[in-house]
PDB file of C-alpha atoms in Angstrom:
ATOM      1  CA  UNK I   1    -147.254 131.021 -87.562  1.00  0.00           C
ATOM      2  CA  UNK I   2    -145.004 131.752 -90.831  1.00  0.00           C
ATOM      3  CA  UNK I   3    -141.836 130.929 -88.259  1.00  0.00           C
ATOM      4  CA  UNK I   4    -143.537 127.284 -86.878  1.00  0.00           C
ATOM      5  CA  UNK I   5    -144.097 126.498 -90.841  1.00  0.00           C
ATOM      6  CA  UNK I   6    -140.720 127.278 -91.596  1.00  0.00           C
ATOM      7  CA  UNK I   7    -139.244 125.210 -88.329  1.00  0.00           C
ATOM      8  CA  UNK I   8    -141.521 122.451 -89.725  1.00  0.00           C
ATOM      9  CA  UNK I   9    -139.918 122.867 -93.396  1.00  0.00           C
ATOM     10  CA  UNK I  10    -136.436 121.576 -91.573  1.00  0.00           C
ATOM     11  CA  UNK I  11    -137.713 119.014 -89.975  1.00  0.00           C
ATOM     12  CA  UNK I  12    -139.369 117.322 -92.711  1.00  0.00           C
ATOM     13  CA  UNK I  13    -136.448 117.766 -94.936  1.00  0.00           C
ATOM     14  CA  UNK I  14    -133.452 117.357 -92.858  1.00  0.00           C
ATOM     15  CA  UNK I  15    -129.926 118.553 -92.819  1.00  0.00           C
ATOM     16  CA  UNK I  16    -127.288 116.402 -93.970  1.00  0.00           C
ATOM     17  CA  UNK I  17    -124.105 117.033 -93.553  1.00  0.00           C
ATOM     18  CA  UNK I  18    -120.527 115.695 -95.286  1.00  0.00           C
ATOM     19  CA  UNK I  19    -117.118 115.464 -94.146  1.00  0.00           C
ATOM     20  CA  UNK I  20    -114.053 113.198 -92.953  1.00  0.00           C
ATOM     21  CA  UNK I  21    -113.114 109.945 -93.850  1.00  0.00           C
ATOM     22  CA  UNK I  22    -114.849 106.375 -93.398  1.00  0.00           C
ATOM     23  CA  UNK I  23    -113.619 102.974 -93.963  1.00  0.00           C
ATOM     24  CA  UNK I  24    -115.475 100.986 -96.571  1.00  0.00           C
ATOM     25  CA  UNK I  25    -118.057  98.340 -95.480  1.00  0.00           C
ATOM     26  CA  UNK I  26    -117.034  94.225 -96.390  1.00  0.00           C
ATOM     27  CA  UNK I  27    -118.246  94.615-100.535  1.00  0.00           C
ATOM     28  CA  UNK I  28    -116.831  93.237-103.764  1.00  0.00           C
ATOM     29  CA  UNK I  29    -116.810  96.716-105.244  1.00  0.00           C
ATOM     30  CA  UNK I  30    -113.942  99.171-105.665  1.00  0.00           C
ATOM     31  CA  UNK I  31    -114.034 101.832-102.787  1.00  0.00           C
ATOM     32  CA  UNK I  32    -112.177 105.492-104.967  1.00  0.00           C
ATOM     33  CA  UNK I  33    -109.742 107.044-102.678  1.00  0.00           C
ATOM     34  CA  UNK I  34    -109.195 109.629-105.025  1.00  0.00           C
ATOM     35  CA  UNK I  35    -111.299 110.477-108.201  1.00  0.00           C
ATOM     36  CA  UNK I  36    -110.678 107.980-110.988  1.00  0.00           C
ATOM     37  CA  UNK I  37    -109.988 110.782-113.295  1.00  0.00           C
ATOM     38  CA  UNK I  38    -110.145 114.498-113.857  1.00  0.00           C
ATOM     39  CA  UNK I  39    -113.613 114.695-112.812  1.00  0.00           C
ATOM     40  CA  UNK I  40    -115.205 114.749-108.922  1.00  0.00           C
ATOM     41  CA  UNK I  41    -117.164 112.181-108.970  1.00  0.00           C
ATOM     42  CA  UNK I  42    -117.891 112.755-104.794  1.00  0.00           C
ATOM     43  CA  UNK I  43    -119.316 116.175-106.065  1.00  0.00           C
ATOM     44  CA  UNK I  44    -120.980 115.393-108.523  1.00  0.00           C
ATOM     45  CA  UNK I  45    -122.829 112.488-106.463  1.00  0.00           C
ATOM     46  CA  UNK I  46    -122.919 115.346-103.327  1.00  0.00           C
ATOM     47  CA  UNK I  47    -124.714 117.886-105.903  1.00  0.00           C
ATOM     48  CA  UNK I  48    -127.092 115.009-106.917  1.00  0.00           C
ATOM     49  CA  UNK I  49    -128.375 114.524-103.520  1.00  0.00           C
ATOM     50  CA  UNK I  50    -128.728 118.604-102.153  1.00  0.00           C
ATOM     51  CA  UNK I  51    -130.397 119.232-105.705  1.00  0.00           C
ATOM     52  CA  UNK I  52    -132.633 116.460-104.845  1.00  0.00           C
ATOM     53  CA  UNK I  53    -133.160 117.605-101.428  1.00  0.00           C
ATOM     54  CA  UNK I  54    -133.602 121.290-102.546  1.00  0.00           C
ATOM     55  CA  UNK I  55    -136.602 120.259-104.615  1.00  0.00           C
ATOM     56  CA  UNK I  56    -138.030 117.978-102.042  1.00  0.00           C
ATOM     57  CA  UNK I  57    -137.550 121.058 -99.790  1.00  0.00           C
ATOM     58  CA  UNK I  58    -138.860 123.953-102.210  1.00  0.00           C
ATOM     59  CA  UNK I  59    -141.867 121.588-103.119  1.00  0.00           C
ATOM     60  CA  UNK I  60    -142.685 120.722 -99.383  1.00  0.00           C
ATOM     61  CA  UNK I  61    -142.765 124.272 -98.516  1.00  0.00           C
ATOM     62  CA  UNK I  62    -145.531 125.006-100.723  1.00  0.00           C
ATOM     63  CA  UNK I  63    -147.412 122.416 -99.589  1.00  0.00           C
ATOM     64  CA  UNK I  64    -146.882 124.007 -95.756  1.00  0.00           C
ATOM     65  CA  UNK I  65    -148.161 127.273 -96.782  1.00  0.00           C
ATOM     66  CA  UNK I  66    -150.952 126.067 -98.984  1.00  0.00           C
ATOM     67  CA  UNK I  67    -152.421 123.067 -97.007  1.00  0.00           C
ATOM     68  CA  UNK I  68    -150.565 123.179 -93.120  1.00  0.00           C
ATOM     69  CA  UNK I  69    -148.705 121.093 -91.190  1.00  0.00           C
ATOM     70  CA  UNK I  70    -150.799 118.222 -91.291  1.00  0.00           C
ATOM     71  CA  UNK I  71    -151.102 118.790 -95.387  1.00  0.00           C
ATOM     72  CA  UNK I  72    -147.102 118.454 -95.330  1.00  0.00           C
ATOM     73  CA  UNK I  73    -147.404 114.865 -94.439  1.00  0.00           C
ATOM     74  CA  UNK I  74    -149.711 114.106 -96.921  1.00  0.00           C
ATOM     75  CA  UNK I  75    -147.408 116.093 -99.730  1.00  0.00           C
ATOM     76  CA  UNK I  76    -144.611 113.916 -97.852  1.00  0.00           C
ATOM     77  CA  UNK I  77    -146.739 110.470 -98.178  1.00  0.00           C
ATOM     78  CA  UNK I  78    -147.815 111.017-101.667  1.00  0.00           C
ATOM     79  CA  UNK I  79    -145.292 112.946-103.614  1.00  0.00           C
ATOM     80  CA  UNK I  80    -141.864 112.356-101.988  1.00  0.00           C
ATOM     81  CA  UNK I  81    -141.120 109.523-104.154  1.00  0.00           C
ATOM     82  CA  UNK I  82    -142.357 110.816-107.598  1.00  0.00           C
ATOM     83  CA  UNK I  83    -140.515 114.115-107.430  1.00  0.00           C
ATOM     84  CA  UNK I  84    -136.866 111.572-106.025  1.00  0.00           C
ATOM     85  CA  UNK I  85    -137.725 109.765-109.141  1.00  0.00           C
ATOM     86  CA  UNK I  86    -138.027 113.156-111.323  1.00  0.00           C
ATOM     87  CA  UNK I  87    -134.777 114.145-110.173  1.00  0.00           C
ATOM     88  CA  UNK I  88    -132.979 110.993-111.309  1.00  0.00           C
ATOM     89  CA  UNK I  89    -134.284 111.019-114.164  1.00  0.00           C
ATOM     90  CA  UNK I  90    -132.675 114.849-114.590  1.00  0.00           C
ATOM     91  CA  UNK I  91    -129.839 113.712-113.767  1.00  0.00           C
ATOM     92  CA  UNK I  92    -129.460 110.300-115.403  1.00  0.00           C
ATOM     93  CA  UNK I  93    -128.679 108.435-112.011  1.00  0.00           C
ATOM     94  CA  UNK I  94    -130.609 106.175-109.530  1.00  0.00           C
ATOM     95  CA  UNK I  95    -131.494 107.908-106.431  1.00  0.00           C
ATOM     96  CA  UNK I  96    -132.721 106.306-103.534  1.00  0.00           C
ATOM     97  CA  UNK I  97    -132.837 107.744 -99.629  1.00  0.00           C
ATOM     98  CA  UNK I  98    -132.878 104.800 -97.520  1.00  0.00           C
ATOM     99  CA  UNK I  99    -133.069 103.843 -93.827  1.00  0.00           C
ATOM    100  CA  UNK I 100    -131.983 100.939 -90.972  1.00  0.00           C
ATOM    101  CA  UNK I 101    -135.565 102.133 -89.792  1.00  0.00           C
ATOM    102  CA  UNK I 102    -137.829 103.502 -92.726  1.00  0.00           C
ATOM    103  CA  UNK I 103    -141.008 105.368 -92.360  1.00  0.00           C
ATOM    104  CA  UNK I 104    -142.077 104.258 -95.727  1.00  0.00           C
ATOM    105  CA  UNK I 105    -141.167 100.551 -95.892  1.00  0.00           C
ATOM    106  CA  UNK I 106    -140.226 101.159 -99.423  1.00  0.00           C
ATOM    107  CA  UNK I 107    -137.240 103.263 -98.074  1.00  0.00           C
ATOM    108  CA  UNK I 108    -136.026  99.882 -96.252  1.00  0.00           C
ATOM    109  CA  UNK I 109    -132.063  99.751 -96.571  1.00  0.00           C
ATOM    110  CA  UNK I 110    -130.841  96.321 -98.557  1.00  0.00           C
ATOM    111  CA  UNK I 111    -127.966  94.144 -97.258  1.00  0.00           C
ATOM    112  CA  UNK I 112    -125.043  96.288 -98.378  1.00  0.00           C
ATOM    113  CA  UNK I 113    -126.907  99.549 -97.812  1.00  0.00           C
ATOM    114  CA  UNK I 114    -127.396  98.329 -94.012  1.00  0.00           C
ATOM    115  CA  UNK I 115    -123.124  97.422 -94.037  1.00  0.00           C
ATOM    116  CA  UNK I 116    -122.445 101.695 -94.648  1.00  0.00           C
ATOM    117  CA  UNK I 117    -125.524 102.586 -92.274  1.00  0.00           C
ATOM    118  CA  UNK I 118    -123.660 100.740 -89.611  1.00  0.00           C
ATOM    119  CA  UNK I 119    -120.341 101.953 -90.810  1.00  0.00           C
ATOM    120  CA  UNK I 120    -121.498 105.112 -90.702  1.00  0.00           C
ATOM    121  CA  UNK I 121    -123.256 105.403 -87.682  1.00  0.00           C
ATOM    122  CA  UNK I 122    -120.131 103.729 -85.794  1.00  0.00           C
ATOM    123  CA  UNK I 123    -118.157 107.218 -87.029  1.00  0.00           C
ATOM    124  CA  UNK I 124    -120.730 109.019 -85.836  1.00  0.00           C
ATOM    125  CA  UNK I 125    -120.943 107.455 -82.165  1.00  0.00           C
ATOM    126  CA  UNK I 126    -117.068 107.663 -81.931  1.00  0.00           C
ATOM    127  CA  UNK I 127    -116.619 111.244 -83.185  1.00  0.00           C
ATOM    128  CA  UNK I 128    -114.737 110.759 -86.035  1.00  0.00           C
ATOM    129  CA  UNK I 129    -115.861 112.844 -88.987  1.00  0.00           C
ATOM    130  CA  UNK I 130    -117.633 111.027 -91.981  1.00  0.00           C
ATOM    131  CA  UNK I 131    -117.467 111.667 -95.913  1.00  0.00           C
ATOM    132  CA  UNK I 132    -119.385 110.213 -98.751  1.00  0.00           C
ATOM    133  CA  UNK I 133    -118.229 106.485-100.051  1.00  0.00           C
ATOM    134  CA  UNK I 134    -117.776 106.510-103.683  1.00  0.00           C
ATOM    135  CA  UNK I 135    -117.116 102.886-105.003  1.00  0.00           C
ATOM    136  CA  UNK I 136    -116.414 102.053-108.446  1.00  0.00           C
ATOM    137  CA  UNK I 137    -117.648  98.913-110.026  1.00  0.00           C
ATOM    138  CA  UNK I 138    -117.330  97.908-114.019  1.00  0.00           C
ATOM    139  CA  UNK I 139    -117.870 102.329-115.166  1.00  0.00           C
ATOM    140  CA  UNK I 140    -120.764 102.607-112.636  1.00  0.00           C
ATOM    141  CA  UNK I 141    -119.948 104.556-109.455  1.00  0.00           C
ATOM    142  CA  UNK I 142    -122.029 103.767-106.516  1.00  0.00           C
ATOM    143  CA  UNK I 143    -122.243 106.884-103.869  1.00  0.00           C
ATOM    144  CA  UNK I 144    -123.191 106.797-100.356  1.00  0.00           C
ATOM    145  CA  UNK I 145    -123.601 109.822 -97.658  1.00  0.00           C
ATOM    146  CA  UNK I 146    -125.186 110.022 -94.510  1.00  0.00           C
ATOM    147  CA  UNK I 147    -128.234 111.696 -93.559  1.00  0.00           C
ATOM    148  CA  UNK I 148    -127.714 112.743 -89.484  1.00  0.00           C
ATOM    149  CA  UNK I 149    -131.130 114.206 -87.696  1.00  0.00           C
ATOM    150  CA  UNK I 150    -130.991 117.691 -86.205  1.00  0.00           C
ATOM    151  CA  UNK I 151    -133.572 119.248 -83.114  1.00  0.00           C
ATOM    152  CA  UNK I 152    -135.687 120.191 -85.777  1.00  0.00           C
ATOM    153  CA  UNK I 153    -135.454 116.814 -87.509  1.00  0.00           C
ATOM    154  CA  UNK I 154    -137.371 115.398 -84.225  1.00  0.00           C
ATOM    155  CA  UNK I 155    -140.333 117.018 -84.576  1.00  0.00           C
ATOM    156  CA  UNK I 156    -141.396 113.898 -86.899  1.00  0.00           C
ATOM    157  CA  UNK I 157    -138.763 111.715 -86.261  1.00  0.00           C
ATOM    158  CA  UNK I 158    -138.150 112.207 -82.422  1.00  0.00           C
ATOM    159  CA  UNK I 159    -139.566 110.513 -79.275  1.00  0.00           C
ATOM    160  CA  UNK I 160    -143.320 110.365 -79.403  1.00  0.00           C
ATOM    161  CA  UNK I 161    -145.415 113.147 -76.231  1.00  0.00           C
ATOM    162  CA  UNK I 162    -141.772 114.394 -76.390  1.00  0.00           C
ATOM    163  CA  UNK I 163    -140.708 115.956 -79.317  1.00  0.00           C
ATOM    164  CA  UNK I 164    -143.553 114.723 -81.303  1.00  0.00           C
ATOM    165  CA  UNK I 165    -147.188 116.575 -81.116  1.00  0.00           C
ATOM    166  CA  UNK I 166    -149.813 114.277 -80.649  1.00  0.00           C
ATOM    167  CA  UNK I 167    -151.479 115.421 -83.773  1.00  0.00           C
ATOM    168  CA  UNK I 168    -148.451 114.626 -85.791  1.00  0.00           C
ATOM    169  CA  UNK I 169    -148.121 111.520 -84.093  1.00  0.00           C
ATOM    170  CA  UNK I 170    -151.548 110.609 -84.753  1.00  0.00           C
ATOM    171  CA  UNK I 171    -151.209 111.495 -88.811  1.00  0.00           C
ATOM    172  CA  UNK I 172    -148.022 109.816 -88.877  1.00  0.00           C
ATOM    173  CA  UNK I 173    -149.807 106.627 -87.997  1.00  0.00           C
ATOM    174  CA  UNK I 174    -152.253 107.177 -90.619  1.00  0.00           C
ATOM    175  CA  UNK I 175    -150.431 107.121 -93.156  1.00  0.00           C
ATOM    176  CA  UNK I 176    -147.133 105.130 -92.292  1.00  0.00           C
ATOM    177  CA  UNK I 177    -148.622 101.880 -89.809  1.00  0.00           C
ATOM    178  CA  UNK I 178    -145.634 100.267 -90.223  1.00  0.00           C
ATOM    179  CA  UNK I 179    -143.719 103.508 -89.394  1.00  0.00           C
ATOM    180  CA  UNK I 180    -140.198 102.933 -87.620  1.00  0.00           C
ATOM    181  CA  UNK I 181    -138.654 105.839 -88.109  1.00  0.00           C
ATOM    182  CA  UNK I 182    -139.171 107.876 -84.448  1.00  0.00           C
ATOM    183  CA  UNK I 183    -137.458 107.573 -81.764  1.00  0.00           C
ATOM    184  CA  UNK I 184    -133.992 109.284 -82.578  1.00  0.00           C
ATOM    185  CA  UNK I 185    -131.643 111.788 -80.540  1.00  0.00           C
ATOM    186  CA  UNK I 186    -129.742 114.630 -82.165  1.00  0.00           C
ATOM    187  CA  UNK I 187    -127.138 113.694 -84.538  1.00  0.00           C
ATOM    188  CA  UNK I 188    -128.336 110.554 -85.136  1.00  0.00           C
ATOM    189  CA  UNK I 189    -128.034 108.486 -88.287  1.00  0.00           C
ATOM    190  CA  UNK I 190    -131.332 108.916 -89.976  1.00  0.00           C
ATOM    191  CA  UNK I 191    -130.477 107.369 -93.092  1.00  0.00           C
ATOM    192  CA  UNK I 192    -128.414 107.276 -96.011  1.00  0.00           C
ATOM    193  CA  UNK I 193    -128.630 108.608 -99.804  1.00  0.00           C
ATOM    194  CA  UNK I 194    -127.649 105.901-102.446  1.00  0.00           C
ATOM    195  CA  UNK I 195    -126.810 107.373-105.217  1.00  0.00           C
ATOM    196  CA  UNK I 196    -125.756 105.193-108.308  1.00  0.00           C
ATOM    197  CA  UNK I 197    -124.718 106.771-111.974  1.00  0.00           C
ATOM    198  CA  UNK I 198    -122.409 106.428-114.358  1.00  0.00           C
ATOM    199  CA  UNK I 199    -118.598 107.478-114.784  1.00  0.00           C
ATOM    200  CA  UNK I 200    -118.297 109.586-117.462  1.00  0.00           C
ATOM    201  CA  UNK I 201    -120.576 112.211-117.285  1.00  0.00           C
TER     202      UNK I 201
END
C-alpha cells in the first residue's frame, strides 16, 4: 500500500527534466544565449520551478497518506493553484504550468506559450536534447522548460482502461469535464512551466 501511494506521488507530480539546446519560437522578445550578466538567470528560473514542484510534491503526499488516492485528486483540484501562487509570491516571479491540452482549462497555453510547446515537442520527437528558453524583454526575463510525462506520469495522464484505473478515470471526470489532458505515451510533452521575473535579483 505505502509503495502504490508513493508510485501515485510521481505520477501526480511529474518529472521534468532539462537539457540541450532549442531554437527560439517566432517572438519579438530577446532569446539570452548566454546570461546577461554575472548571474544564472536559467538557474535561477530552473530552481523556481523544482522548488515549486517540491512543494506541490511534499504537500500532495500528505494528502495521499491522509485522505488516499482518490483524496489526491481532490488536494490536486482544489489546492494546486493556491500553493503555485504561494510560491511566486516567495519568490517574487509569475509562475504558471501550462499545457497544449490542460486538465484544468485555466492551465490552457496562450499563443506564444503554444509557439515553445510545439518547439519543444518537435526536439523531443527528433531526439535532440532540450534546455530551458530564457528571453529577455525591457529587465523582465521570461523562462520556459518543458515538462515530459514518465510511466508513472500515465497513471492520470495516460490512455484511459489502459494505464488509467477506472476509478481514477471516473474522479477525473468529476472534477475536470472539460479534461484533455490523457491520452499521452512516455516522454511526451505534458506541458510547459512559464516562469516570468525580473533581472536583477
Amino acid at each position: 500500500m505505502k509503495r502504490n501511494k508513493i508510485l501515485l506521488l510521481i505520477a501526480f507530480t511529474g518529472l521534468f527534466y532539462f537539457a540541450g539546446c532549442i531554437e527560439k519560437p517566432k517572438s519579438d522578445k530577446k532569446t539570452t544565449t548566454e546570461e546577461p550578466s554575472s548571474k544564472n538567470y536559467t538557474e535561477i528560473g530552473s530552481n523556481y520551478a523544482k522548488s515549486t514542484q517540491k512543494e506541490l510534491g511534499k504537500n500532495l503526499m500528505a494528502a495521499i497518506q491522509k485522505e488516499g488516492t482518490l483524496g489526491a485528486l481532490e488536494f490536486c483540484n482544489v489546492q494546486a493553484y493556491p500553493l503555485t501562487d504561494s510560491m511566486a509570491v516567495v519568490h517574487h516571479a509569475k509562475i504558471k504550468r501550462v499545457s497544449d491540452k490542460p486538465r484544468n482549462p485555466f492551465n490552457q497555453a496562450n499563443d506564444e506559450e503554444l509557439g515553445y510547446i510545439e518547439a519543444f515537442k518537435n526536439m523531443i520527437a527528433t531526439g535532440d536534447t532540450v534546455e530551458p528558453i530564457i528571453n529577455d524583454e525591457n529587465g523582465q526575463l521570461y523562462f520556459y522548460s518543458p515538462i515530459t510525462t514518465n510511466p508513472m506520469c500515465l497513471q492520470c495522464h495516460g490512455k484511459p482502461e489502459e494505464q488509467i484505473q477506472p476509478a481514477t478515470m471516473a474522479k477525473l471526470q468529476e472534477l475536470y469535464p472539460a479534461d484533455e489532458a490523457v491520452g499521452y505515451t512516455d516522454n511526451e510533452l505534458r506541458g510547459i512551466w512559464a516562469i516570468t521575473f525580473d533581472k536583477e535579483q
